[in-house]
XYZ file of C-alpha atoms in Angstrom:
626
model
C 77.172 -29.402 -1.000
C 75.433 -28.221 2.185
C 73.346 -25.736 0.186
C 72.154 -28.520 -2.105
C 71.153 -30.642 0.941
C 69.147 -27.735 2.452
C 67.237 -27.184 -0.828
C 66.418 -30.893 -0.966
C 65.063 -30.798 2.629
C 62.861 -27.743 1.871
C 61.374 -29.480 -1.182
C 60.648 -32.591 0.902
C 58.991 -30.443 3.627
C 56.835 -28.641 1.061
C 55.653 -31.941 -0.243
C 54.773 -33.064 3.284
C 53.056 -29.799 4.348
C 51.061 -29.153 1.194
C 49.452 -32.401 0.115
C 47.474 -32.514 -3.113
C 43.971 -30.891 -3.196
C 42.416 -34.195 -3.908
C 43.541 -35.503 -0.565
C 42.051 -32.518 1.266
C 38.719 -32.873 -0.552
C 38.630 -36.552 0.306
C 39.117 -35.673 3.990
C 36.452 -32.934 3.950
C 33.844 -35.060 2.179
C 33.874 -37.658 4.928
C 30.244 -37.770 6.212
C 29.236 -34.674 4.164
C 26.873 -36.587 1.917
C 24.900 -37.805 4.937
C 24.636 -34.224 6.315
C 23.400 -32.833 2.979
C 20.798 -35.554 2.748
C 19.568 -34.813 6.288
C 19.382 -31.080 5.524
C 17.395 -31.687 2.353
C 14.939 -33.861 4.251
C 14.624 -31.197 6.987
C 14.086 -28.301 4.569
C 11.860 -30.099 2.095
C 8.026 -29.771 2.424
C 6.606 -32.267 4.872
C 4.561 -34.972 3.270
C 1.924 -34.710 6.007
C 1.466 -30.901 5.657
C -1.637 -29.926 3.658
C -1.690 -26.211 2.893
C -5.362 -26.098 1.908
C -6.399 -27.957 5.039
C -4.397 -25.608 7.276
C -5.878 -22.600 5.505
C -9.359 -23.997 5.959
C -8.735 -24.533 9.682
C -7.339 -21.006 10.012
C -10.426 -19.380 8.518
C -12.706 -21.653 10.543
C -11.039 -20.258 13.683
C -11.566 -16.776 12.300
C -15.289 -17.454 11.786
C -15.626 -18.789 15.319
C -13.887 -15.628 16.515
C -16.470 -13.489 14.721
C -19.330 -15.413 16.365
C -17.619 -14.952 19.725
C -17.398 -11.197 19.073
C -21.121 -10.952 18.259
C -22.143 -12.885 21.362
C -19.761 -10.892 23.586
C -21.013 -7.528 22.298
C -24.645 -8.625 22.717
C -24.139 -9.931 26.261
C -22.093 -6.866 27.234
C -24.782 -4.472 26.003
C -27.483 -6.548 27.722
C -25.641 -6.421 31.073
C -24.983 -2.674 30.798
C -28.637 -1.841 30.209
C -29.893 -4.356 32.782
C -27.800 -2.616 35.435
C -28.632 0.896 34.224
C -32.410 0.482 33.919
C -32.742 -1.605 37.080
C -30.840 0.934 39.180
C -32.634 3.929 37.640
C -36.063 2.375 38.270
C -35.263 1.589 41.909
C -33.713 5.024 42.429
C -36.710 6.919 41.015
C -39.202 4.951 43.148
C -37.198 5.512 46.337
C -36.686 9.192 45.631
C -40.398 9.636 44.843
C -41.396 8.564 48.338
C -41.712 11.605 50.583
C -40.768 9.682 53.758
C -37.518 8.450 52.198
C -36.598 11.986 51.149
C -37.385 13.526 54.528
C -35.775 10.889 56.742
C -32.647 10.110 54.747
C -31.928 13.427 53.014
C -34.008 16.130 54.677
C -31.711 18.912 53.496
C -31.328 17.548 49.953
C -33.979 17.982 47.275
C -33.920 14.507 45.771
C -37.062 15.151 43.719
C -35.404 18.126 42.064
C -32.221 16.095 41.555
C -34.246 13.370 39.809
C -35.658 15.929 37.390
C -32.121 17.094 36.639
C -30.976 13.485 36.166
C -33.745 12.782 33.643
C -32.991 16.049 31.892
C -29.304 15.149 31.610
C -30.083 11.681 30.236
C -32.752 12.830 27.763
C -31.554 16.273 26.641
C -27.773 15.832 26.306
C -27.935 13.256 23.443
C -29.361 15.933 21.132
C -25.820 17.219 20.479
C -24.568 13.669 19.858
C -24.444 14.159 16.087
C -21.651 16.696 16.521
C -19.100 14.477 18.260
C -20.112 10.827 17.814
C -18.279 10.102 14.504
C -15.166 11.898 15.761
C -15.138 9.810 18.962
C -15.706 6.530 17.108
C -12.980 7.226 14.564
C -10.530 8.514 17.146
C -11.026 5.729 19.702
C -12.137 2.885 17.433
C -15.420 0.983 17.592
C -14.367 -1.518 20.274
C -12.800 1.098 22.556
C -15.828 3.353 22.197
C -18.046 0.529 23.482
C -15.644 -0.075 26.364
C -15.509 3.619 27.304
C -19.314 3.982 27.156
C -19.779 0.952 29.409
C -17.342 2.570 31.828
C -19.517 5.699 31.927
C -22.546 3.567 32.824
C -20.481 1.960 35.588
C -19.636 5.462 36.811
C -23.364 6.228 37.077
C -23.814 3.134 39.262
C -20.916 4.102 41.525
C -22.325 7.590 42.197
C -25.346 6.054 43.944
C -23.110 5.143 46.879
C -22.997 8.873 47.702
C -26.233 10.525 46.559
C -25.470 14.189 46.088
C -26.175 16.776 43.420
C -22.527 16.927 42.354
C -22.343 13.124 41.924
C -25.703 12.106 40.428
C -26.276 14.927 37.943
C -22.801 14.952 36.271
C -22.900 11.164 35.884
C -26.373 11.412 34.296
C -25.072 14.043 31.869
C -22.143 11.730 31.056
C -24.616 8.938 30.235
C -26.484 11.327 27.951
C -23.211 12.080 26.180
C -22.398 8.367 25.787
C -25.787 7.053 24.600
C -25.485 7.911 20.894
C -21.793 6.830 20.579
C -22.533 3.534 22.339
C -25.453 2.613 20.101
C -23.766 3.821 16.918
C -20.732 1.694 17.836
C -22.893 -1.364 18.553
C -24.767 -1.093 15.248
C -21.519 -0.541 13.359
C -19.820 -3.437 15.185
C -22.522 -6.036 14.484
C -22.658 -5.091 10.787
C -18.875 -5.216 10.496
C -18.877 -8.683 12.048
C -21.305 -9.808 9.339
C -18.983 -8.398 6.673
C -15.969 -10.106 8.238
C -17.814 -13.418 8.437
C -18.605 -13.193 4.738
C -14.929 -12.523 3.994
C -13.803 -15.534 6.046
C -16.364 -17.818 4.406
C -15.400 -16.706 0.882
C -11.675 -16.223 1.478
C -10.806 -17.812 -1.877
C -12.763 -15.241 -3.877
C -10.662 -12.770 -5.839
C -12.451 -9.630 -4.591
C -11.918 -10.766 -0.988
C -8.207 -11.401 -1.472
C -7.782 -8.006 -3.142
C -9.897 -6.297 -0.418
C -12.402 -4.893 -2.895
C -16.086 -4.234 -2.325
C -18.168 -7.422 -2.217
C -20.964 -7.969 -4.757
C -24.240 -6.292 -3.909
C -26.254 -8.331 -1.443
C -23.467 -10.810 -0.778
C -23.409 -10.470 3.014
C -27.110 -9.695 3.615
C -27.868 -13.111 5.098
C -25.146 -12.688 7.720
C -26.417 -9.201 8.607
C -29.908 -10.635 9.181
C -28.619 -13.455 11.390
C -26.216 -11.337 13.470
C -28.655 -8.461 14.039
C -31.321 -10.965 15.088
C -28.938 -12.607 17.566
C -27.985 -9.217 19.001
C -31.592 -8.123 19.584
C -32.643 -11.521 20.983
C -29.947 -11.231 23.650
C -30.160 -7.481 24.259
C -33.914 -7.370 24.891
C -33.374 -9.706 27.843
C -32.018 -6.610 29.607
C -35.652 -5.582 30.208
C -36.142 -8.881 32.059
C -33.033 -8.710 34.241
C -33.614 -5.009 34.984
C -36.711 -5.989 37.005
C -34.794 -8.222 39.419
C -33.979 -5.402 41.928
C -37.652 -4.392 41.875
C -38.899 -7.967 42.226
C -36.538 -9.289 44.918
C -35.870 -6.120 46.946
C -38.225 -3.198 46.510
C -41.548 -5.047 46.223
C -41.245 -6.113 49.868
C -41.413 -2.457 50.983
C -44.328 -1.220 48.815
C -47.734 -0.328 50.259
C -50.968 -1.908 49.030
C -52.989 -0.532 46.115
C -55.723 1.042 48.258
C -53.215 3.423 49.793
C -51.111 4.173 46.693
C -54.107 4.666 44.343
C -56.485 6.203 46.876
C -56.859 9.529 45.021
C -56.653 8.100 41.462
C -60.040 8.290 39.721
C -59.292 7.519 36.037
C -56.701 5.662 33.961
C -55.656 5.076 30.382
C -56.863 7.321 27.593
C -58.896 9.608 29.894
C -55.997 10.951 31.964
C -53.648 13.883 31.562
C -50.018 13.482 32.558
C -48.762 10.182 33.987
C -50.996 9.161 36.941
C -52.874 12.134 38.419
C -53.552 11.698 42.137
C -50.800 9.120 42.705
C -49.893 9.034 46.415
C -46.568 10.564 47.411
C -45.851 7.825 49.986
C -45.410 4.376 48.458
C -43.146 2.632 51.032
C -44.354 0.872 54.176
C -40.930 1.246 55.815
C -37.533 2.370 54.598
C -35.056 -0.205 53.261
C -31.927 -0.603 55.352
C -28.950 1.355 54.079
C -26.779 -1.765 54.150
C -29.301 -3.606 51.956
C -29.229 -0.814 49.376
C -25.420 -0.823 49.445
C -25.399 -4.575 48.848
C -27.769 -4.243 45.880
C -25.675 -1.432 44.391
C -22.513 -3.486 44.911
C -23.995 -6.406 42.972
C -24.999 -4.045 40.162
C -21.530 -2.479 40.236
C -19.972 -5.930 39.875
C -22.073 -6.659 36.793
C -21.158 -3.246 35.338
C -17.470 -4.137 35.698
C -18.177 -7.533 34.147
C -19.646 -5.804 31.079
C -16.524 -3.652 30.787
C -14.304 -6.745 30.945
C -16.420 -8.484 28.298
C -16.043 -5.534 25.905
C -12.325 -5.288 26.620
C -11.276 -8.957 26.555
C -13.803 -10.880 24.464
C -14.659 -8.349 21.735
C -12.159 -8.256 18.904
C -11.389 -5.268 16.717
C -13.993 -4.241 14.136
C -11.386 -3.080 11.600
C -7.820 -3.998 10.745
C -5.195 -1.629 12.182
C -4.412 -0.216 8.731
C -8.127 0.334 8.043
C -8.572 2.228 11.305
C -5.624 4.441 10.376
C -7.232 5.129 7.002
C -10.578 5.942 8.659
C -8.909 8.611 10.777
C -6.655 9.962 8.046
C -9.399 11.605 5.991
C -9.234 14.618 8.311
C -11.186 15.554 11.421
C -13.024 18.322 9.568
C -14.350 15.834 7.028
C -15.336 13.400 9.789
C -17.302 16.184 11.484
C -19.125 17.211 8.290
C -19.924 13.821 6.747
C -22.909 12.887 8.998
C -24.718 16.037 7.855
C -23.801 15.382 4.218
C -25.114 11.805 4.395
C -28.568 13.241 5.085
C -28.630 14.233 1.403
C -29.105 10.544 0.614
C -32.854 10.194 0.061
C -32.815 6.719 1.631
C -31.772 8.118 5.013
C -34.079 11.122 4.709
C -37.096 8.925 4.029
C -36.203 6.596 6.901
C -35.985 9.431 9.452
C -39.704 9.130 10.458
C -39.108 5.454 11.260
C -36.045 6.426 13.328
C -38.176 8.883 15.299
C -41.018 6.407 15.810
C -38.507 3.814 17.001
C -37.582 6.145 19.851
C -41.210 7.032 20.576
C -42.593 3.529 20.925
C -39.969 2.067 23.279
C -40.178 4.936 25.753
C -43.971 4.933 25.560
C -44.045 1.225 26.410
C -41.725 1.699 29.423
C -43.374 4.856 30.790
C -46.732 5.742 29.213
C -48.325 2.308 28.912
C -46.683 0.671 31.945
C -47.591 3.546 34.285
C -50.742 5.188 32.904
C -52.429 1.891 32.038
C -50.656 -0.846 34.038
C -49.751 0.700 37.408
C -52.897 2.832 37.420
C -55.126 -0.254 37.126
C -53.071 -2.994 38.809
C -50.880 -1.141 41.314
C -47.167 -0.496 41.658
C -46.413 -4.087 42.665
C -47.400 -5.268 39.155
C -45.000 -2.944 37.336
C -42.224 -5.550 37.222
C -44.557 -8.117 35.643
C -45.666 -5.832 32.795
C -42.099 -4.843 31.870
C -40.792 -8.406 32.252
C -43.481 -9.742 29.894
C -42.733 -6.928 27.447
C -38.991 -7.724 27.518
C -39.532 -11.456 27.043
C -41.855 -10.752 24.142
C -39.272 -8.472 22.498
C -36.551 -11.095 22.913
C -38.580 -14.043 21.619
C -40.154 -12.259 18.664
C -36.818 -10.769 17.548
C -36.156 -14.227 16.105
C -38.974 -13.605 13.586
C -36.604 -11.311 11.677
C -34.815 -14.471 10.519
C -37.761 -14.873 8.147
C -36.113 -12.152 6.042
C -33.742 -14.863 4.817
C -36.686 -16.003 2.670
C -39.083 -13.051 2.624
C -38.728 -9.473 1.276
C -37.117 -6.958 3.635
C -40.268 -4.811 3.948
C -42.148 -7.602 5.747
C -40.421 -6.985 9.076
C -40.978 -3.222 9.265
C -44.479 -3.249 7.847
C -45.523 -6.170 10.075
C -44.380 -4.346 13.227
C -46.063 -1.138 12.064
C -49.361 -2.960 11.456
C -49.313 -4.480 14.969
C -48.592 -1.121 16.601
C -51.202 0.707 14.530
C -53.937 -1.682 15.732
C -52.757 -1.378 19.354
C -52.681 2.433 19.203
C -56.295 2.509 18.004
C -57.266 0.139 20.837
C -55.433 2.230 23.446
C -57.183 5.386 22.222
C -60.482 3.822 23.312
C -59.249 1.822 26.325
C -59.621 3.353 29.786
C -59.322 0.775 32.605
C -60.703 1.512 36.043
C -58.277 2.164 38.926
C -57.557 -0.642 41.394
C -59.123 -3.308 39.164
C -57.044 -6.541 39.099
C -59.389 -8.068 36.507
C -57.609 -6.027 33.813
C -54.456 -8.111 34.314
C -55.140 -10.377 31.306
C -55.880 -7.680 28.690
C -52.915 -5.562 29.842
C -50.517 -8.521 29.606
C -51.809 -9.332 26.108
C -51.188 -5.725 25.040
C -47.657 -5.933 26.521
C -46.924 -9.087 24.525
C -48.252 -7.615 21.277
C -46.424 -4.337 21.810
C -43.241 -6.346 22.352
C -43.918 -8.119 19.051
C -44.137 -4.763 17.258
C -41.013 -3.448 19.013
C -39.000 -6.543 18.071
C -39.983 -6.301 14.402
C -39.350 -2.551 14.377
C -35.921 -2.593 16.053
C -34.489 -5.543 14.186
C -36.102 -4.406 10.927
C -34.537 -0.929 10.991
C -31.085 -2.241 11.943
C -31.181 -4.945 9.270
C -32.429 -2.493 6.647
C -29.575 -0.068 7.322
C -27.092 -2.928 7.157
C -28.508 -4.063 3.808
C -28.509 -0.587 2.296
C -24.907 0.146 3.278
C -23.422 -3.363 3.446
C -20.838 -2.628 0.763
C -19.836 0.745 2.290
C -17.989 -0.241 5.441
C -16.357 3.196 5.773
C -19.832 4.813 6.044
C -21.372 2.576 8.708
C -20.461 4.781 11.658
C -22.057 7.827 9.995
C -25.235 5.926 9.091
C -25.793 4.415 12.537
C -24.960 7.753 14.155
C -27.790 9.396 12.190
C -30.188 6.574 13.125
C -29.554 6.738 16.872
C -29.382 10.523 16.911
C -32.938 10.712 15.586
C -33.916 8.191 18.257
C -32.366 10.486 20.873
C -34.392 13.405 19.481
C -37.557 11.305 19.811
C -36.715 10.423 23.428
C -36.269 14.126 24.167
C -39.714 14.850 22.676
C -41.260 12.129 24.885
C -39.571 13.752 27.880
C -41.189 17.089 26.964
C -44.716 15.761 26.415
C -45.080 14.065 29.836
C -47.884 16.467 30.888
C -49.938 16.156 27.690
C -53.272 14.261 27.617
C -52.868 10.566 26.850
C -54.975 10.766 23.686
C -52.679 13.521 22.356
C -49.634 11.289 22.950
C -51.285 8.333 21.223
C -52.338 10.538 18.286
C -48.752 11.773 17.836
C -47.518 8.172 17.889
C -50.113 7.066 15.321
C -49.452 10.018 12.996
C -45.682 9.428 13.148
C -46.178 5.730 12.408
C -48.374 6.399 9.360
C -45.907 8.991 8.044
C -43.038 6.532 8.558
C -44.855 3.803 6.595
C -45.604 6.206 3.737
C -42.012 7.461 3.533
C -40.666 3.918 3.639
C -42.947 2.932 0.760
C -41.682 5.918 -1.257
C -38.085 4.861 -0.610
C -38.705 1.286 -1.748
C -40.433 2.487 -4.927
C -37.515 4.765 -5.766
C -35.039 1.944 -5.215
C -37.151 -0.360 -7.397
C -37.061 2.252 -10.186
C -33.270 2.559 -9.651
C -33.455 6.266 -8.877
C -29.829 7.299 -8.165
C -29.084 8.411 -4.619
C -26.420 10.865 -3.609
C -23.609 9.690 -1.369
C -20.931 12.169 -0.305
C -17.492 11.104 -1.444
C -15.188 10.148 1.386
C -11.727 11.613 0.693
C -8.808 9.243 0.197
C -6.547 8.928 3.223
C -3.369 10.975 2.879
C -0.958 9.935 5.591
C 1.773 12.446 4.650
C -0.367 15.543 4.238
C 1.064 18.540 6.071
C -0.888 21.206 7.877
C -4.649 21.002 8.365
C -5.876 17.791 6.765
C -9.426 19.003 6.365
C -8.227 21.814 4.020
C -7.074 19.365 1.345
C -8.376 19.558 -2.211
C -10.679 16.510 -1.942
C -14.273 17.711 -2.065
C -16.536 15.563 0.095
C -19.573 17.528 -1.146
C -19.232 15.694 -4.428
C -21.087 12.391 -4.717
C -19.643 9.239 -6.236
C -22.290 9.238 -8.963
C -21.258 12.717 -10.167
C -17.680 11.730 -10.853
C -16.932 10.852 -14.443
C -14.298 8.693 -16.121
C -12.089 11.703 -16.811
C -11.996 12.591 -13.149
C -11.149 9.008 -12.234
C -8.294 9.060 -14.784
C -7.064 12.329 -13.328
C -7.281 10.827 -9.864
C -5.212 7.836 -10.963
C -2.647 10.129 -12.582
C -2.435 12.207 -9.397
C -1.921 9.040 -7.396
C 0.941 7.977 -9.680
C 2.564 11.398 -9.385
C 2.128 11.244 -5.619
C 3.845 7.846 -5.595
C 6.716 9.192 -7.692
C 7.174 12.069 -5.268
C 7.160 9.705 -2.291
C 9.628 7.405 -4.048
C 11.957 10.288 -4.836
C 11.737 11.517 -1.255
C 12.606 8.067 0.070
C 15.557 7.821 -2.320
C 16.828 11.197 -1.179
C 16.554 10.168 2.474
C 18.611 7.071 1.695
C 21.211 9.137 -0.083
C 20.311 7.978 -3.574
C 19.549 11.363 -5.180
C 21.113 10.368 -8.483
C 18.924 7.319 -8.764
C 15.856 9.439 -8.030
C 16.792 11.941 -10.731
C 17.421 9.219 -13.275
C 14.094 7.594 -12.344
C 12.279 10.839 -13.040
C 14.030 11.483 -16.359
C 12.344 8.927 -18.596
C 8.640 7.954 -18.581
C 9.482 4.251 -18.841
C 11.802 4.405 -15.863
C 9.218 6.405 -13.970
C 6.544 3.787 -14.621
C 8.901 1.016 -13.519
C 9.691 2.943 -10.376
C 6.025 3.535 -9.606
C 5.243 -0.151 -10.071
C 8.096 -1.152 -7.814
C 7.054 1.398 -5.220
C 3.458 0.195 -5.321
C 4.664 -3.384 -4.943
C 6.720 -2.461 -1.896
C 3.736 -0.674 -0.347
C 1.480 -3.696 -0.977
C 4.019 -6.042 0.619
C 4.274 -3.770 3.654
C 0.458 -3.593 3.815
C 0.205 -7.403 3.793
C 2.824 -7.696 6.537
C 0.948 -5.171 8.695
C -2.295 -7.116 8.231
C -0.646 -10.373 9.293
C 0.862 -8.667 12.331
C -2.549 -7.148 13.183
C -4.237 -10.534 12.947
């Protein structure tokens, strides 16, 4: 009886403890419908969110960033060269004065040090072709500009303590940095034009797939950006005269003393200014005043470094910079020489040389042998300032290439300079004659017009010719500025030649450059194929010496046939299969790797999946880089 009562109690307890499932569900569903509705509203797309509008705003910010990069690079380069040329001009004038040398540094041969400084600046860039592409690819375009501006700041700092072991090494360092700086600037401005085109046409299929743009697609942006760069940069010739105008002019003697022994000027002289007096200062500037001027220049040099570092964005995506370096340092070293096989670059070399000739002649030959010889040393700042303003203003004329053929800019500048060279061959002003001020200023303005058309024309032409080859830009601009450095070295060597010999060399080089440029344009019009060295594909997992890989950079793209391209694609697939198998083995999935390699169908599926994974990783890296 008791056992039956206990069983009855257990059954009653089970019924109380374990209620039906329906009851539990009813308890759990209390308020659940409201929570689900709130979650759906939270996770559902917002009605106010417009994906196309947000994408448009994103790429508008990107375009504004590109414009900011162009302006920052232009202003930074302008400040660097304003400081460098202004300090060098003031330093050479002070060191030329015999009283300054004897009183301040009687036991130090400043005149000999100045010759060594000019030799370091003008001779060292000749070897720039050997290391410039390696430096640009190793450091990156932006960091190369920053490092070069730091070297110019180092040159300014050494003037606080004028000694042989401070001035000469810093001048040699500037000579080393000249070609990399200018190659980086040319590459950077052209890359900004390419990026701007990509951000404007971000919906195009070839942009989304990161393929080469159609031929001539970004030419208008190259014209605009190169024009903006040269308009701003040529103002450096204006600001470089401020130390001369506001400081040094107050200490210069009058023309009768400085030009007392000068008997002829212009085309009749030999050298720079024969008979120029060795004492040009009335009294010596205070040391504290010179320190203050150098401190101001040092501050602007640091400002240029900060502009390059903070305001200039990267020229390439992080993955692209890795690919640029991964072709092997041996290939990077060889490719500038191999690009000279391209007949376009070979035929433009005379223009590159003349571009170096004419700028240095304007700053030294014309300004000194014609301007200072006739007007006096106090008028030097005016001639160079007018020349710089002319270069800056007339650089805007290159915007006409948006409507006119590209040869108009180069040929127009060459025509202006050819007329001026003929005039200068027959022009010999008299010493100490202020009445020549008007004709000399007119020649400065016209020479600035020719310089502006020449500089912007060559840079724009190179950008147009290689606009679709962004991995070649550093090689192309390296060749351009290396030939300019060679021309500057030649001008340094000919300083003691007769003026008519210098002008004849300039005129002959200009005529040869025009002829060669005409030949190049005719060949391009007839579609004569040009030879471009093939840049090897980046191999990130190559072992050993990368420059000993099988890719032959001697071979041009035009010489490769369809069979070779098929073989290349097959090799790439096999390389992907090997990488996929290696990854599977590292993860412990050797059996899966073996099965994937057994059948061709499975292998193809594996390759496609591996390629898809690599593309997804590539996209993620790009978003992280941006």
